[in-house]
Structures are given as structure tokens and as C-alpha cells.
mmCIF file of C-alpha atoms in Angstrom:
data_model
loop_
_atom_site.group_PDB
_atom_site.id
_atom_site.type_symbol
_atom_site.label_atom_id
_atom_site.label_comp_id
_atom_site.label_asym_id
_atom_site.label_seq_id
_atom_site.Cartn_x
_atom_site.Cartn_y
_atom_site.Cartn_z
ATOM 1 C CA UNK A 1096 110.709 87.795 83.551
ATOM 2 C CA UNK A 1097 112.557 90.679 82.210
ATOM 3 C CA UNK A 1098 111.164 91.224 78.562
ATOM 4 C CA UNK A 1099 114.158 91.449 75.706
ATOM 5 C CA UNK A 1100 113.179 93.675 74.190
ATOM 6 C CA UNK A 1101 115.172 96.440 73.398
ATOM 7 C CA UNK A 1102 112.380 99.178 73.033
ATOM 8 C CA UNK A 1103 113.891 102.336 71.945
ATOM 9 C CA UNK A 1104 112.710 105.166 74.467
ATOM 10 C CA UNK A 1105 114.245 107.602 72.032
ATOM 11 C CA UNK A 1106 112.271 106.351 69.167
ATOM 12 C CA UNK A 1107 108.769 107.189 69.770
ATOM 13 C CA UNK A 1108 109.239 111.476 69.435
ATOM 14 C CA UNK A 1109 105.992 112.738 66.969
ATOM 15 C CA UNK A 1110 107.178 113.528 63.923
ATOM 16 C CA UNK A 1111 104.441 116.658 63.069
ATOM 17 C CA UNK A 1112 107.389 118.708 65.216
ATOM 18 C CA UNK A 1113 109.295 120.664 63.168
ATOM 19 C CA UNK A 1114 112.229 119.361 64.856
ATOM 20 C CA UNK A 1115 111.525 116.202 65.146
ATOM 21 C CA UNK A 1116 110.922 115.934 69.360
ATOM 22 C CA UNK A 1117 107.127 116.315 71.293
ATOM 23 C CA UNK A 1118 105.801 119.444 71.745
ATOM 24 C CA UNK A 1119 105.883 120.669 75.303
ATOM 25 C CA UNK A 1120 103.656 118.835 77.454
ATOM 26 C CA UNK A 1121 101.336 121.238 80.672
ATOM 27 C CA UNK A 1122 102.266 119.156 83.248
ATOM 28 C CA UNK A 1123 99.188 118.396 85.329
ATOM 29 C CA UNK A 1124 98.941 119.416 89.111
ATOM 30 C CA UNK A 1125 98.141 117.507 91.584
ATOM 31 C CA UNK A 1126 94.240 117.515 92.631
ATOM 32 C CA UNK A 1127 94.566 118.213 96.263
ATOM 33 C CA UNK A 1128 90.502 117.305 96.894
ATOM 34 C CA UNK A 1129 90.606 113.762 95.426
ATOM 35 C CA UNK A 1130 93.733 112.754 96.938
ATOM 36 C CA UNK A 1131 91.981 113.917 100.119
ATOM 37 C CA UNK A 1132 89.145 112.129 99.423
ATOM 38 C CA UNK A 1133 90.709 109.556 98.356
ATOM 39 C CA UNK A 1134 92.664 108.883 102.124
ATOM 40 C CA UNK A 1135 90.180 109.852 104.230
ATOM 41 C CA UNK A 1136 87.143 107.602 102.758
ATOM 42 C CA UNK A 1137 89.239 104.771 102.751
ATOM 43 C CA UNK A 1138 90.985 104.681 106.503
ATOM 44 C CA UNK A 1139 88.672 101.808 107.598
ATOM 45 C CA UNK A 1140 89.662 99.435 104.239
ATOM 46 C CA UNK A 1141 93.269 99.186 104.802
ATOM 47 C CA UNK A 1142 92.873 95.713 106.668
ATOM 48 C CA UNK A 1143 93.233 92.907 104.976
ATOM 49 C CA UNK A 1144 91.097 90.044 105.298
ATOM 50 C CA UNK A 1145 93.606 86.649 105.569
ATOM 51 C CA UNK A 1146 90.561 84.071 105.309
ATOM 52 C CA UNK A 1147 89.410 85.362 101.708
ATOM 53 C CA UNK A 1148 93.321 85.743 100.741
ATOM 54 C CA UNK A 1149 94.074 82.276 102.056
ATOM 55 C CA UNK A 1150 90.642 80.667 100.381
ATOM 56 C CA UNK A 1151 90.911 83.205 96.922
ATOM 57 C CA UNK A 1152 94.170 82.160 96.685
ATOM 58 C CA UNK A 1153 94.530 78.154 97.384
ATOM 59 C CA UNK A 1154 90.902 77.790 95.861
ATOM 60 C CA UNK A 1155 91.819 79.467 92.491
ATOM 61 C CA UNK A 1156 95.142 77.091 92.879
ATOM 62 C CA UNK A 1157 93.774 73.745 93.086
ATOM 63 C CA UNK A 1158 90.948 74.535 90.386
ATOM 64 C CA UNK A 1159 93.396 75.659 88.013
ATOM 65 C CA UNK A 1160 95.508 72.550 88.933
ATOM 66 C CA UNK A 1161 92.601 70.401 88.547
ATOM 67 C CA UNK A 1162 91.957 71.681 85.062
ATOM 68 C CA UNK A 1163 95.372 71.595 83.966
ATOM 69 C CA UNK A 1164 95.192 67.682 85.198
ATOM 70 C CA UNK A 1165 92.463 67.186 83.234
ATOM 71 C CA UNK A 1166 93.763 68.878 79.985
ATOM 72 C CA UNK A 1167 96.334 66.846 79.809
ATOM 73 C CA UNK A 1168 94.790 63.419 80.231
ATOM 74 C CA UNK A 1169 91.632 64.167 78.408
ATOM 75 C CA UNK A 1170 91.604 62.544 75.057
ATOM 76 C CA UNK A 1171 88.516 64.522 73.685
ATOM 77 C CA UNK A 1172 89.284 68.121 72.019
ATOM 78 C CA UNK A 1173 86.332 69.420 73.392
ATOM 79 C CA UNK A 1174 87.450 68.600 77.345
ATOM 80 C CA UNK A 1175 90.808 69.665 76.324
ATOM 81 C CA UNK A 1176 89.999 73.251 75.688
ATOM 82 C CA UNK A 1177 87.068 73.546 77.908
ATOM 83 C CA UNK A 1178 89.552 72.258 80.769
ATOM 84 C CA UNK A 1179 92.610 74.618 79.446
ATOM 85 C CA UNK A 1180 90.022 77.860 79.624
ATOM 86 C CA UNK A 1181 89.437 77.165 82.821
ATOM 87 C CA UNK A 1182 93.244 75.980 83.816
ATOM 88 C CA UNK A 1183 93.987 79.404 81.965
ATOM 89 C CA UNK A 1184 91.768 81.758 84.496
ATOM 90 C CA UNK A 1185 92.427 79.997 87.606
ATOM 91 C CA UNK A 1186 96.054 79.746 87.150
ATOM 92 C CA UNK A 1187 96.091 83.407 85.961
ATOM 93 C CA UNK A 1188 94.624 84.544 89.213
ATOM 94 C CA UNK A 1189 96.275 83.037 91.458
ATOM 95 C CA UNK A 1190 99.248 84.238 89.719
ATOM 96 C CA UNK A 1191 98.633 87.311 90.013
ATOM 97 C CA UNK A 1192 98.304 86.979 94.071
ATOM 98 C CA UNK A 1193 102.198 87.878 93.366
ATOM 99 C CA UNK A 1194 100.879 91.190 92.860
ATOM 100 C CA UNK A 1195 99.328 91.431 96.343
ATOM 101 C CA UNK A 1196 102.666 89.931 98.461
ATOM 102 C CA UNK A 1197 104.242 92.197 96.515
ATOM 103 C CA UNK A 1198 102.449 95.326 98.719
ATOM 104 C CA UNK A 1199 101.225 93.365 101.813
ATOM 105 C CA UNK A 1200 102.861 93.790 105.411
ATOM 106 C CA UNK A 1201 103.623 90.030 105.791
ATOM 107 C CA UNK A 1202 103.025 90.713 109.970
ATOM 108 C CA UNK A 1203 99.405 91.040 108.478
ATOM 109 C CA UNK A 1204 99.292 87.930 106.810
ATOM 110 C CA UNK A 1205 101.879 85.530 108.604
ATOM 111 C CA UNK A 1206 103.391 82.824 106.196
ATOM 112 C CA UNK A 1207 101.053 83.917 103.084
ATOM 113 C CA UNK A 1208 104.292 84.663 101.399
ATOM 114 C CA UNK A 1209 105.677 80.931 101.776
ATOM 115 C CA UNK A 1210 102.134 79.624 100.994
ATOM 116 C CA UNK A 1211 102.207 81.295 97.870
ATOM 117 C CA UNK A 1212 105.841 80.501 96.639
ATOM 118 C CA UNK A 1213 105.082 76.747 97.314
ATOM 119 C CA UNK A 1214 101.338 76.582 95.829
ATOM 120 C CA UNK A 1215 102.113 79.036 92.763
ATOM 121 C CA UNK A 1216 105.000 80.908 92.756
ATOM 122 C CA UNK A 1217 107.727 77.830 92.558
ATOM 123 C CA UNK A 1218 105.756 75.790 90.211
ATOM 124 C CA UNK A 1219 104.658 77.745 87.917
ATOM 125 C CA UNK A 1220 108.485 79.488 88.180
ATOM 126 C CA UNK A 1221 107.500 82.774 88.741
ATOM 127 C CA UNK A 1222 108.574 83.144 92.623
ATOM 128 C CA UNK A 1223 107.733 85.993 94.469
ATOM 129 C CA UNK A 1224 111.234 87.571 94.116
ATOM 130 C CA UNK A 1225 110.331 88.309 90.448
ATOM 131 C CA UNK A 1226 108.452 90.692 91.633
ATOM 132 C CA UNK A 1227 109.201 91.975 95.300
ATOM 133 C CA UNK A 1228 111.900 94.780 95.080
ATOM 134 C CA UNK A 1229 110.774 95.527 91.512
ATOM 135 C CA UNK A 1230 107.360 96.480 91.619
ATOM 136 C CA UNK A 1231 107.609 98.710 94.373
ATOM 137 C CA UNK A 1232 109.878 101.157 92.131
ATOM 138 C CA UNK A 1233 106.750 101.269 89.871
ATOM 139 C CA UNK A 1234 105.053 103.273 93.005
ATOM 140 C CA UNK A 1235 108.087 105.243 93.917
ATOM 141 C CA UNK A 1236 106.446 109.203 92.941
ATOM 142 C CA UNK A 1237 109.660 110.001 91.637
ATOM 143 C CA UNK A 1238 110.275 106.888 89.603
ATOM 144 C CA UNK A 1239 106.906 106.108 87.793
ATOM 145 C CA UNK A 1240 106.977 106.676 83.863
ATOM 146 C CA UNK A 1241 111.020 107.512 83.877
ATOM 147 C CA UNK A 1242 113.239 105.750 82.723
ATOM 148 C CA UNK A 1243 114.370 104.210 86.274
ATOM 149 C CA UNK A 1244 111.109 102.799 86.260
ATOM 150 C CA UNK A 1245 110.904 98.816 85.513
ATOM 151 C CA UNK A 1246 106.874 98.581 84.601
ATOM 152 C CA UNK A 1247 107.093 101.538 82.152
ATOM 153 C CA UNK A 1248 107.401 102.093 78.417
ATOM 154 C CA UNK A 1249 105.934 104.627 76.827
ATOM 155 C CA UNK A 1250 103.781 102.144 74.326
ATOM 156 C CA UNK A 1251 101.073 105.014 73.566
ATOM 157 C CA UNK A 1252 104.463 106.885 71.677
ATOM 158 C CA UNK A 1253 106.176 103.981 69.733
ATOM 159 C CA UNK A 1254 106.140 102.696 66.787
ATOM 160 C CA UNK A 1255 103.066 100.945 65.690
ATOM 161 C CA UNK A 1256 104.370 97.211 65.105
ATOM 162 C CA UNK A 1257 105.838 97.607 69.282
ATOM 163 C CA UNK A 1258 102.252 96.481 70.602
ATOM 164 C CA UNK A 1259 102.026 93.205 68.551
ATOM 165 C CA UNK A 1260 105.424 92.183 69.397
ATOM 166 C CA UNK A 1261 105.277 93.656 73.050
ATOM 167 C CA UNK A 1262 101.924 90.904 73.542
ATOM 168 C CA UNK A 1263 103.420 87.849 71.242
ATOM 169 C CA UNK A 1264 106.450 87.614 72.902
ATOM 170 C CA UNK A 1265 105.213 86.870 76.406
ATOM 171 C CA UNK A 1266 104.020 83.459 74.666
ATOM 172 C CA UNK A 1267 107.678 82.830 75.106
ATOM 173 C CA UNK A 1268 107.654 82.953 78.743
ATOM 174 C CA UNK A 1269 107.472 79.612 79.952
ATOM 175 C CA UNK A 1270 110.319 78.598 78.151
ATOM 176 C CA UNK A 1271 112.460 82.060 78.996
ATOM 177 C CA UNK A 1272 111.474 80.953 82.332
ATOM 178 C CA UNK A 1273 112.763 77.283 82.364
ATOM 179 C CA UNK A 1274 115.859 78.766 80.858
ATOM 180 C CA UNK A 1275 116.067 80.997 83.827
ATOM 181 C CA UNK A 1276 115.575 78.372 86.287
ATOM 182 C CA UNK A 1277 116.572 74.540 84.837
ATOM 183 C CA UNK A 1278 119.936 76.877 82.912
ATOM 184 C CA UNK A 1279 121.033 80.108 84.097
ATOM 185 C CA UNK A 1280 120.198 79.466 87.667
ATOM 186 C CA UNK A 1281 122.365 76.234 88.307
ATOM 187 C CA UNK A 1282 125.185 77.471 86.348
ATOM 188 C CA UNK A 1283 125.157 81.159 88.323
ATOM 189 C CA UNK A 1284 126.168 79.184 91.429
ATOM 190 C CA UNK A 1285 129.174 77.839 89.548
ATOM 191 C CA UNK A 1286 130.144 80.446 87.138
ATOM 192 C CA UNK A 1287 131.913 83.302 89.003
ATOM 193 C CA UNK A 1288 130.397 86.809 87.538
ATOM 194 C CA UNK A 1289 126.791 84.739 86.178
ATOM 195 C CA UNK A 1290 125.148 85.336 89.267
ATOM 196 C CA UNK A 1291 125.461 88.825 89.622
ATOM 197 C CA UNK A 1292 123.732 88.385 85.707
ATOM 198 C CA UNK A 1293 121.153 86.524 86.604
ATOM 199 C CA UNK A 1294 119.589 88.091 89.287
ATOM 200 C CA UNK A 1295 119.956 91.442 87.500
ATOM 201 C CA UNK A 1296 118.959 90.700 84.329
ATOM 202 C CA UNK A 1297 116.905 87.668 84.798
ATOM 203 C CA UNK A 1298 115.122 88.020 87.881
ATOM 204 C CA UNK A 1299 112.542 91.170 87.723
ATOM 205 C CA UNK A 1300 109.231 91.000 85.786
ATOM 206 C CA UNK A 1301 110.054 93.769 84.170
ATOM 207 C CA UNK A 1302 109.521 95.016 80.581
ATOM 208 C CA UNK A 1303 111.969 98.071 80.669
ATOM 209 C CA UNK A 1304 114.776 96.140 79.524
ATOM 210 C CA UNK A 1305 117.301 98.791 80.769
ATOM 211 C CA UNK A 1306 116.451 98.248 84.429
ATOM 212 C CA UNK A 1307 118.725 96.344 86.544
ATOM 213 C CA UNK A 1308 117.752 94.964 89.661
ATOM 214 C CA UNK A 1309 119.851 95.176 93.227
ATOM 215 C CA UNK A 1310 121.272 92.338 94.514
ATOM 216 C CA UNK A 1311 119.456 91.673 97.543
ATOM 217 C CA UNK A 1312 121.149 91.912 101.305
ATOM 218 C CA UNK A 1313 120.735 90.187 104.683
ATOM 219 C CA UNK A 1314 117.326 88.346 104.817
ATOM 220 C CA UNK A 1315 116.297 89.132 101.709
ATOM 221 C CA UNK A 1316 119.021 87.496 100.116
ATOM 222 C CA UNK A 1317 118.596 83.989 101.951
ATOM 223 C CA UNK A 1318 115.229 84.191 100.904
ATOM 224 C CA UNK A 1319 116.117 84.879 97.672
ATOM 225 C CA UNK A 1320 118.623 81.954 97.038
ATOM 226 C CA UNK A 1321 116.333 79.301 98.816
ATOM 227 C CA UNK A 1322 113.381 80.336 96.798
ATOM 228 C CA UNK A 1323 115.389 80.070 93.203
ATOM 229 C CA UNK A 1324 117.223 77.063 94.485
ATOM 230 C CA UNK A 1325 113.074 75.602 95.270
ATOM 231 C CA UNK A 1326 112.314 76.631 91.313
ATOM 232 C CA UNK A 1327 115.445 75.224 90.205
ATOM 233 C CA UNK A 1328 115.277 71.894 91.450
ATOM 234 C CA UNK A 1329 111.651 71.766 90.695
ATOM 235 C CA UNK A 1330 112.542 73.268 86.818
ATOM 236 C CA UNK A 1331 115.334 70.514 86.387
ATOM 237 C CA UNK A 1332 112.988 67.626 87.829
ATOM 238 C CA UNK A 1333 110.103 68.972 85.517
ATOM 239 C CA UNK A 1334 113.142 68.724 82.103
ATOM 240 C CA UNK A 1335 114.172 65.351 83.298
ATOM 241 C CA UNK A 1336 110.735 63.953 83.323
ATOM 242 C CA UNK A 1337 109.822 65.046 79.947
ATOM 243 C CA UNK A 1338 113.066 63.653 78.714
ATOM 244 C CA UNK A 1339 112.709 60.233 80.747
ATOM 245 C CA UNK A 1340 108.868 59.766 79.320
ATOM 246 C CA UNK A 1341 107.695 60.212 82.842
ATOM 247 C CA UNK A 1342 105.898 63.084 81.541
ATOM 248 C CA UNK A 1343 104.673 62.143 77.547
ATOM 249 C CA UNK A 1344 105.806 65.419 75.352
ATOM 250 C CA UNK A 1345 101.925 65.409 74.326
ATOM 251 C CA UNK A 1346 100.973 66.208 78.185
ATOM 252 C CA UNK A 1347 103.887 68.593 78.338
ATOM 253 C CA UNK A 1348 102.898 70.540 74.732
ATOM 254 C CA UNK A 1349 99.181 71.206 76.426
ATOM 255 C CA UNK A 1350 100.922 72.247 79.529
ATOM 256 C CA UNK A 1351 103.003 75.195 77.981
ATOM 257 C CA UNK A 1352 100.246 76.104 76.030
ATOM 258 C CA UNK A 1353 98.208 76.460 79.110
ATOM 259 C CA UNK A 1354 101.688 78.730 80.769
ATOM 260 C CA UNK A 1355 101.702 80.694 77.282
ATOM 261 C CA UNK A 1356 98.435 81.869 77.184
ATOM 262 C CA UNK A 1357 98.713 82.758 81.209
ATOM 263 C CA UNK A 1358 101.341 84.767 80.117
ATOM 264 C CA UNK A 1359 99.751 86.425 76.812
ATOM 265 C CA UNK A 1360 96.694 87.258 78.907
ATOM 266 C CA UNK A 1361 98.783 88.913 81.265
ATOM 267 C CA UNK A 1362 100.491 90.619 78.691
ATOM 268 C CA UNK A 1363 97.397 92.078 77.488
ATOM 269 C CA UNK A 1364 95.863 93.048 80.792
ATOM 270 C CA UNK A 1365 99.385 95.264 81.272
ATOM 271 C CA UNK A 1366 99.031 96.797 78.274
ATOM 272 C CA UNK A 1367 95.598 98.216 78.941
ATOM 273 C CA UNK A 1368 96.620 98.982 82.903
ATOM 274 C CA UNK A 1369 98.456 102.384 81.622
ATOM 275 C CA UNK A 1370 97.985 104.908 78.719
ATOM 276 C CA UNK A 1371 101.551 104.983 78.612
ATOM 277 C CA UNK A 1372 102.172 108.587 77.296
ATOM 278 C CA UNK A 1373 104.762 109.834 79.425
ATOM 279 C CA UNK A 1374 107.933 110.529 77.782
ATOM 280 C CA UNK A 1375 110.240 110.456 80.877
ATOM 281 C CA UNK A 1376 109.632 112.972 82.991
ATOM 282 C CA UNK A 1377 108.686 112.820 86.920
ATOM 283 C CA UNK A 1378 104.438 113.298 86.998
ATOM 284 C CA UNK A 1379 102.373 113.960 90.097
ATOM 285 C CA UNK A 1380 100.535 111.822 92.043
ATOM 286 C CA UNK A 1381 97.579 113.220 89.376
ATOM 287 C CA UNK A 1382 99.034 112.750 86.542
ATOM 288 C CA UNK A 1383 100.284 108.732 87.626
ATOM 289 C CA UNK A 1384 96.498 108.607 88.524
ATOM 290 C CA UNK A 1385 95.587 110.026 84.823
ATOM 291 C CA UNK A 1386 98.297 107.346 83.422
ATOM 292 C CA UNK A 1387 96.468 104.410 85.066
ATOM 293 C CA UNK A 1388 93.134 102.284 84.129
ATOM 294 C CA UNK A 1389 90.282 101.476 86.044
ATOM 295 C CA UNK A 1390 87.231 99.269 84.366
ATOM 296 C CA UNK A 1391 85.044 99.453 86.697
ATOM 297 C CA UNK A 1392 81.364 97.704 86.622
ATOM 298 C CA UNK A 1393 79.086 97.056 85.037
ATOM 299 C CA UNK A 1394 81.088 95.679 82.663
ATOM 300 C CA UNK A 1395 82.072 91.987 83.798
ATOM 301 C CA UNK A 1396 84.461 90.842 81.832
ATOM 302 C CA UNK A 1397 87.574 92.925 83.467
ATOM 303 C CA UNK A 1398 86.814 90.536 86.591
ATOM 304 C CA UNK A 1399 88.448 87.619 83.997
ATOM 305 C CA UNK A 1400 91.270 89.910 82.520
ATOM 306 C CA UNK A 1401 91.797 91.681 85.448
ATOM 307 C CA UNK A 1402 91.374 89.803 88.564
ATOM 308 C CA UNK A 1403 92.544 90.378 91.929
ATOM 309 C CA UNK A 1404 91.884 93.954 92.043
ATOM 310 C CA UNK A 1405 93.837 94.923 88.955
ATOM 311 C CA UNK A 1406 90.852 96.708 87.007
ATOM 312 C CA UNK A 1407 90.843 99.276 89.754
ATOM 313 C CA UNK A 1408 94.615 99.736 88.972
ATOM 314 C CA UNK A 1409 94.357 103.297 88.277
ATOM 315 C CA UNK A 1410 93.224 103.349 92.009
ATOM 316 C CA UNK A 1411 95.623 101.061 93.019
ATOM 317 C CA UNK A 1412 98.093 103.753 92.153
ATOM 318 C CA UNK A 1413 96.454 106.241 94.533
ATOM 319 C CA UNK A 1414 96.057 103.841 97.045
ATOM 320 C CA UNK A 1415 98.716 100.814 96.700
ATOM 321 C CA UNK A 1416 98.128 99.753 100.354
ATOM 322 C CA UNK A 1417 94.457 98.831 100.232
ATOM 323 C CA UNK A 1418 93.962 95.126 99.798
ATOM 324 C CA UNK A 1419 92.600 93.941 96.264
ATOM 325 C CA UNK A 1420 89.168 92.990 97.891
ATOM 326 C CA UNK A 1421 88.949 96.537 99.130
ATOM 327 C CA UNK A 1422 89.288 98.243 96.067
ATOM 328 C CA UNK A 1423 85.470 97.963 95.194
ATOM 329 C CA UNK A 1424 84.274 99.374 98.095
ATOM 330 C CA UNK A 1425 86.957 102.052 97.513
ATOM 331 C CA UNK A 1426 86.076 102.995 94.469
ATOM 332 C CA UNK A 1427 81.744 103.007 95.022
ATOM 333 C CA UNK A 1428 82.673 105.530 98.323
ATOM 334 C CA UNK A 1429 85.214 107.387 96.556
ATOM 335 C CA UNK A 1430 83.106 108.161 93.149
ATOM 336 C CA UNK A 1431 79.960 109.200 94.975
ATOM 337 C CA UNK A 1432 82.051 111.780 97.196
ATOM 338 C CA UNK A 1433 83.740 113.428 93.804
ATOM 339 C CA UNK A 1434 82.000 116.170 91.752
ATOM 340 C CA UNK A 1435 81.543 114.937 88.447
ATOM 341 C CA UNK A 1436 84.309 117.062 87.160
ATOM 342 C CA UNK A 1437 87.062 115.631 89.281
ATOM 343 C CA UNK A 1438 89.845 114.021 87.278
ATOM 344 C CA UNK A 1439 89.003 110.659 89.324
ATOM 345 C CA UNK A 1440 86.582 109.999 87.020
ATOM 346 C CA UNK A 1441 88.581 110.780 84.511
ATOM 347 C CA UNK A 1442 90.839 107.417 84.694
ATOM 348 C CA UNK A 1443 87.215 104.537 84.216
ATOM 349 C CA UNK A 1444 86.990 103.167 80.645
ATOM 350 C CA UNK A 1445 84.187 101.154 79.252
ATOM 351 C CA UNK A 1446 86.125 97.503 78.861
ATOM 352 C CA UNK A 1447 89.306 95.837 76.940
ATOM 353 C CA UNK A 1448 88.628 97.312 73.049
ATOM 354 C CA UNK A 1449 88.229 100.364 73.423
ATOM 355 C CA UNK A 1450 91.511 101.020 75.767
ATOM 356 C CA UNK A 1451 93.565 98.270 72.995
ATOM 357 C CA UNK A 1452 91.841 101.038 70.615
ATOM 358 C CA UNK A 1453 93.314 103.547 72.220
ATOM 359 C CA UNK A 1454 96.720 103.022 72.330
ATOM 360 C CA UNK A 1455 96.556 101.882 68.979
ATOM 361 C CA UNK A 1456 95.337 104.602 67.509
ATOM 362 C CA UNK A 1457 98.031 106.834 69.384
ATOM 363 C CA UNK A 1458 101.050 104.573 68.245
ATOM 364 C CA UNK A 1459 99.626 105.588 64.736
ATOM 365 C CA UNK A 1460 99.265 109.176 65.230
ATOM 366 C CA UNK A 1461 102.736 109.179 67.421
ATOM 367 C CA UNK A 1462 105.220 106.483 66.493
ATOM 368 C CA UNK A 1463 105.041 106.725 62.769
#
């Protein structure tokens, strides 16, 4: 859901200038070889493979389900947070599935869309409208780190008390969501001038909070209104149970617990999936490239943070079509073929603390 908060793009300007603004910044070229490279090793990944999507997907589902069951019935802390761990990573990656029908050509994978929206997307109220429409203006080469961009802040630049708030706030999300849905949705139908509003403001995971999303037209519209009426109904029946006692508060508590830290983790994992040092202007393909994370192997723990092909998402960015269980593969063929001086190396980082390092250190240096 959109974030809130109002992030001051004008703020973040180093103050060692003597006027007060960045020094000039050599904007980098594009590197013709890896983008080459890049295409040409690659032609015979671009297929995706609807059996592991289908099993990833509904398997990571029904564990996390499971789990969450179990949380919330167990009466021992110990099985409580054992099961809400594990409710916390399965739910989290099948989540983030919303990532891939965000990209996919739906002809490829017939009904995976639907499958998704009623498994994950509609219960856990994030349906797949939150992000379709939005996230492909975070790929658009003349959009990505401006301000017309709606997954872009320049974090690396602000002030240094912006990253704590930016990740503590998304442990807000499950209720900003059942506001969106069980509230702001219902009334939007009734309301003349809400629902233009709502699906503006209040319909994009987003955390540029200037962006405004398009009403969608034709198709996409119908699919749009059935979808948020699904999460509405479903949001309003999930209210009405906790007030009834069909659902005890205690069961309900664990439950958005479980949502919250879905969402912190998530939170974290985008804050490490940029450097976020542009200051608005339009960057090459390159220099997006140079902007973006990959954590490749060995280390192991990215597969946790950043499942579903997200810590390759540096590669991603040169490559958005590939299918998340391509990226790998990608990335092995791709690396061997490069000199050692080509930037593509140049966007792999060790793990988690050292990138949250990172960008600390350069809100210090920058924002101050």
C-alpha cells in the first residue's frame, strides 16, 4: 500500500556544497558489451516453467497457512514462534509471487493470475492490482529513480532518522490495509469523488507518496473492481468475526503480528534492493543496473530475505522478463562471459549488513 510518508525529495542535498545542492554527478554510459551479453546468453531462459510456479507458489501457500493455523491455536510459546517463523517465510514468498504476475505474459501461464488473487493476493489483502500498473513504471528507462517513479526514493541522500521510520512503519500495514479494504473501499462505491481517491492514493504499493496511480480502463477495470470487491467482502467478514468472537482477539493479535512482520521483512528486503542515490535525473540502462542489488551465492541467507528471484534484482532490472527461477542460471552464464572489470560485477554484495551499512553510512555523510 502506498506508504504516507511524506519524504522530502528536496531535503536530502549534501550540505559540504557551498551552496547547499550536490555536486555535479558524471553520468555513467551505458556498457554496450554487458547489455549484449546480457541478451544474448539468456535467449533460451525466457520461458517460464508453469509446474514449479504453480507448485512454488500453492506449496509455499498452504505451509504458510498451516503455520499460521497452528500459531494461533498453539498454547505453548515455544510452538507459537517456531510456527509464526515459519508462517512468516512462507507467507512472505508467496507474497511476493505478486512480483512475478506483475511481469509475466498471462497467455504463458493461463489463470495463474486468478490462482494467485484467490490463494494469496485476496486474503492476505494485497491483490494483484496493488501492484500491476505500478511496478511496471519502476522499469520504464525513462522513469526509474525520477520523481514519476513509484518504487523510488532516494534513501542513500536523506536524512538519517528516514531509514528507521521508512522500515517501522510497514508494521502498520495490515491494519492500513484493512482500512483500505473493510473502510475506504465500501464507502468509495457510495461516496461520489472517494473512488477516484482510493484507487489513486490507496491502491499502488508504492512508497513515493507523490505518485498517483491511473484509473484503470476496459478489462482492466472489471478486473479491478471484482478483485477489491473479493478483498472487501473477505476484509469485512474477517472485522465481523473478530467482533462476533468467532475469531478470539488472542488468535487475531498473533495473526497481525504474523502480517506485520511479512510486511517489515519486506520492508527491509526493499531497502537493500537499490542504493538509492539518484537525485532525479533519467540514468541509463547502466547506471539503473549500478542502482540495483544482487546477493548472489554463496551466501544463503538472501534465499529467506529475498526469495523468488529478488536477490538477483539488480539483474532483474537488466532483464525484467526472465522468470525468477531463471535468474540463477542467468547470472552463473552471464558472470563467467564478463571480464572481471565489467560493471556487472560491480552490482553483487556480500549479504544484508553490509548493504543496511551502506546506506546508513551515506544518509550520515549526505542527509545531515
Amino acid at each position: 500500500m502506498e506508504s504516507t510518508l511524506s519524504f522530502d525529495r528536496g531535503s536530502h542535498a549534501p550540505q559540504s556544497s557551498p551552496v547547499g545542492t550536490s555536486p555535479a554527478r558524471v553520468p555513467i554510459a551505458d556498457d554496450k558489451a554487458m547489455l549484449r551479453a546480457a541478451a544474448e546468453l539468456t535467449r533460451d531462459l525466457i520461458a517460464p516453467r508453469p509446474g514449479l510456479y504453480w507448485a512454488d507458489m500453492v506449496g509455499s501457500a498452504l505451509l504458510g497457512y498451516a503455520a499460521l493455523a497452528v500459531a494461533v491455536t498453539a498454547a505453548s510459546t515455544g510452538v507459537i514462534v517456531v510456527a509464526s517463523v515459519v508462517a512468516v517465510l512462507a507467507l512472505y514468498r508467496a507474497l511476493l509471487f505478486i512480483h512475478e504476475v506483475s511481469h509475466m505474459k498471462h497467455s504463458a501461464l493461463p489463470r495463474f493470475r486468478e490462482g494467485w488473487n484467490a490463494l494469496v493476493g485476496v486474503p492476505l489483502l494485497t491483490p494483484a492490482f496493488m501492484y500491476e500498473g505500478v511496478h511496471n513504471l519502476h522499469h520504464a528507462k525513462t522513469r526509474y529513480g525520477t520523481a514519476d517513479d513509484p518504487e523510488y526514493l532516494p534513501l542513500a541522500l536523506m536524512k538519517p532518522w528516514t531509514l528507521p521510520v521508512f522500515i517501522l512503519v510497514s508494521a502498520l500495514a495490515p491494519l492500513g490495509l484493512l482500512i483500505r479494504f473493510a473502510i475506504l473501499s465500501p464507502l468509495s462505491w457510495v461516496i461520489p469523488g472517494l473512488r477516484k481517491i482510493v484507487v489513486e492514493r490507496y491502491s499502488a504499493l508504492a512508497i513515493n507518496p507523490q505518485f498517483r496511480r491511473r484509473m484503470p480502463e476496459g478489462e482492466a477495470l472489471v478486473r479491478f473492481n471484482r478483485t477489491d470487491a473479493a478483498a472487501s467482502i473477505w476484509a469485512i467478514a474477517l472485522v465481523a468475526m473478530v467482533a462476533t468472537g468467532v475469531i478470539p482477539v488472542r488468535g487475531f493479535a498473533i495473526g497481525f503480528a504474523i502480517g506485520s512482520a511479512v510486511a517489515v521483512l519486506n520492508q527491509v528486503r526493499t531497502l537493500v534492493a537499490h542504493l538509492w542515490e539518484n537525485e532525479g535525473e533519467q540514468m541509463t540502462v547502466t547506471a539503473q543496473y549500478l542502482d540495483s542489488v544482487n546477493v548472489p551465492p554463496p551466501a544463503l541467507l538472501p534465499g529467506l530475505w529475498a526469495p523468488v528471484g529478488l536477490r538477483y534484482h539488480a539483474l532483474h532490472h537488466l532483464l525484467p522478463s526472465l522468470p525468477y527461477h531463471a535468474l540463477g542460471e542467468a547470472h552463473r552464464r552471464i558472470s563467467a562471459a564478463l571480464t572481471p572489470d565489467s560493471p556487472y560485477h560491480k552490482a553483487s554484495y556480500k549479504g544484508l549488513p553490509g548493504l543496511v551499512a551502506k546506506i546508513g553510512l551515506s544518509t550520515m555523510r549526505r542527509g545531515k
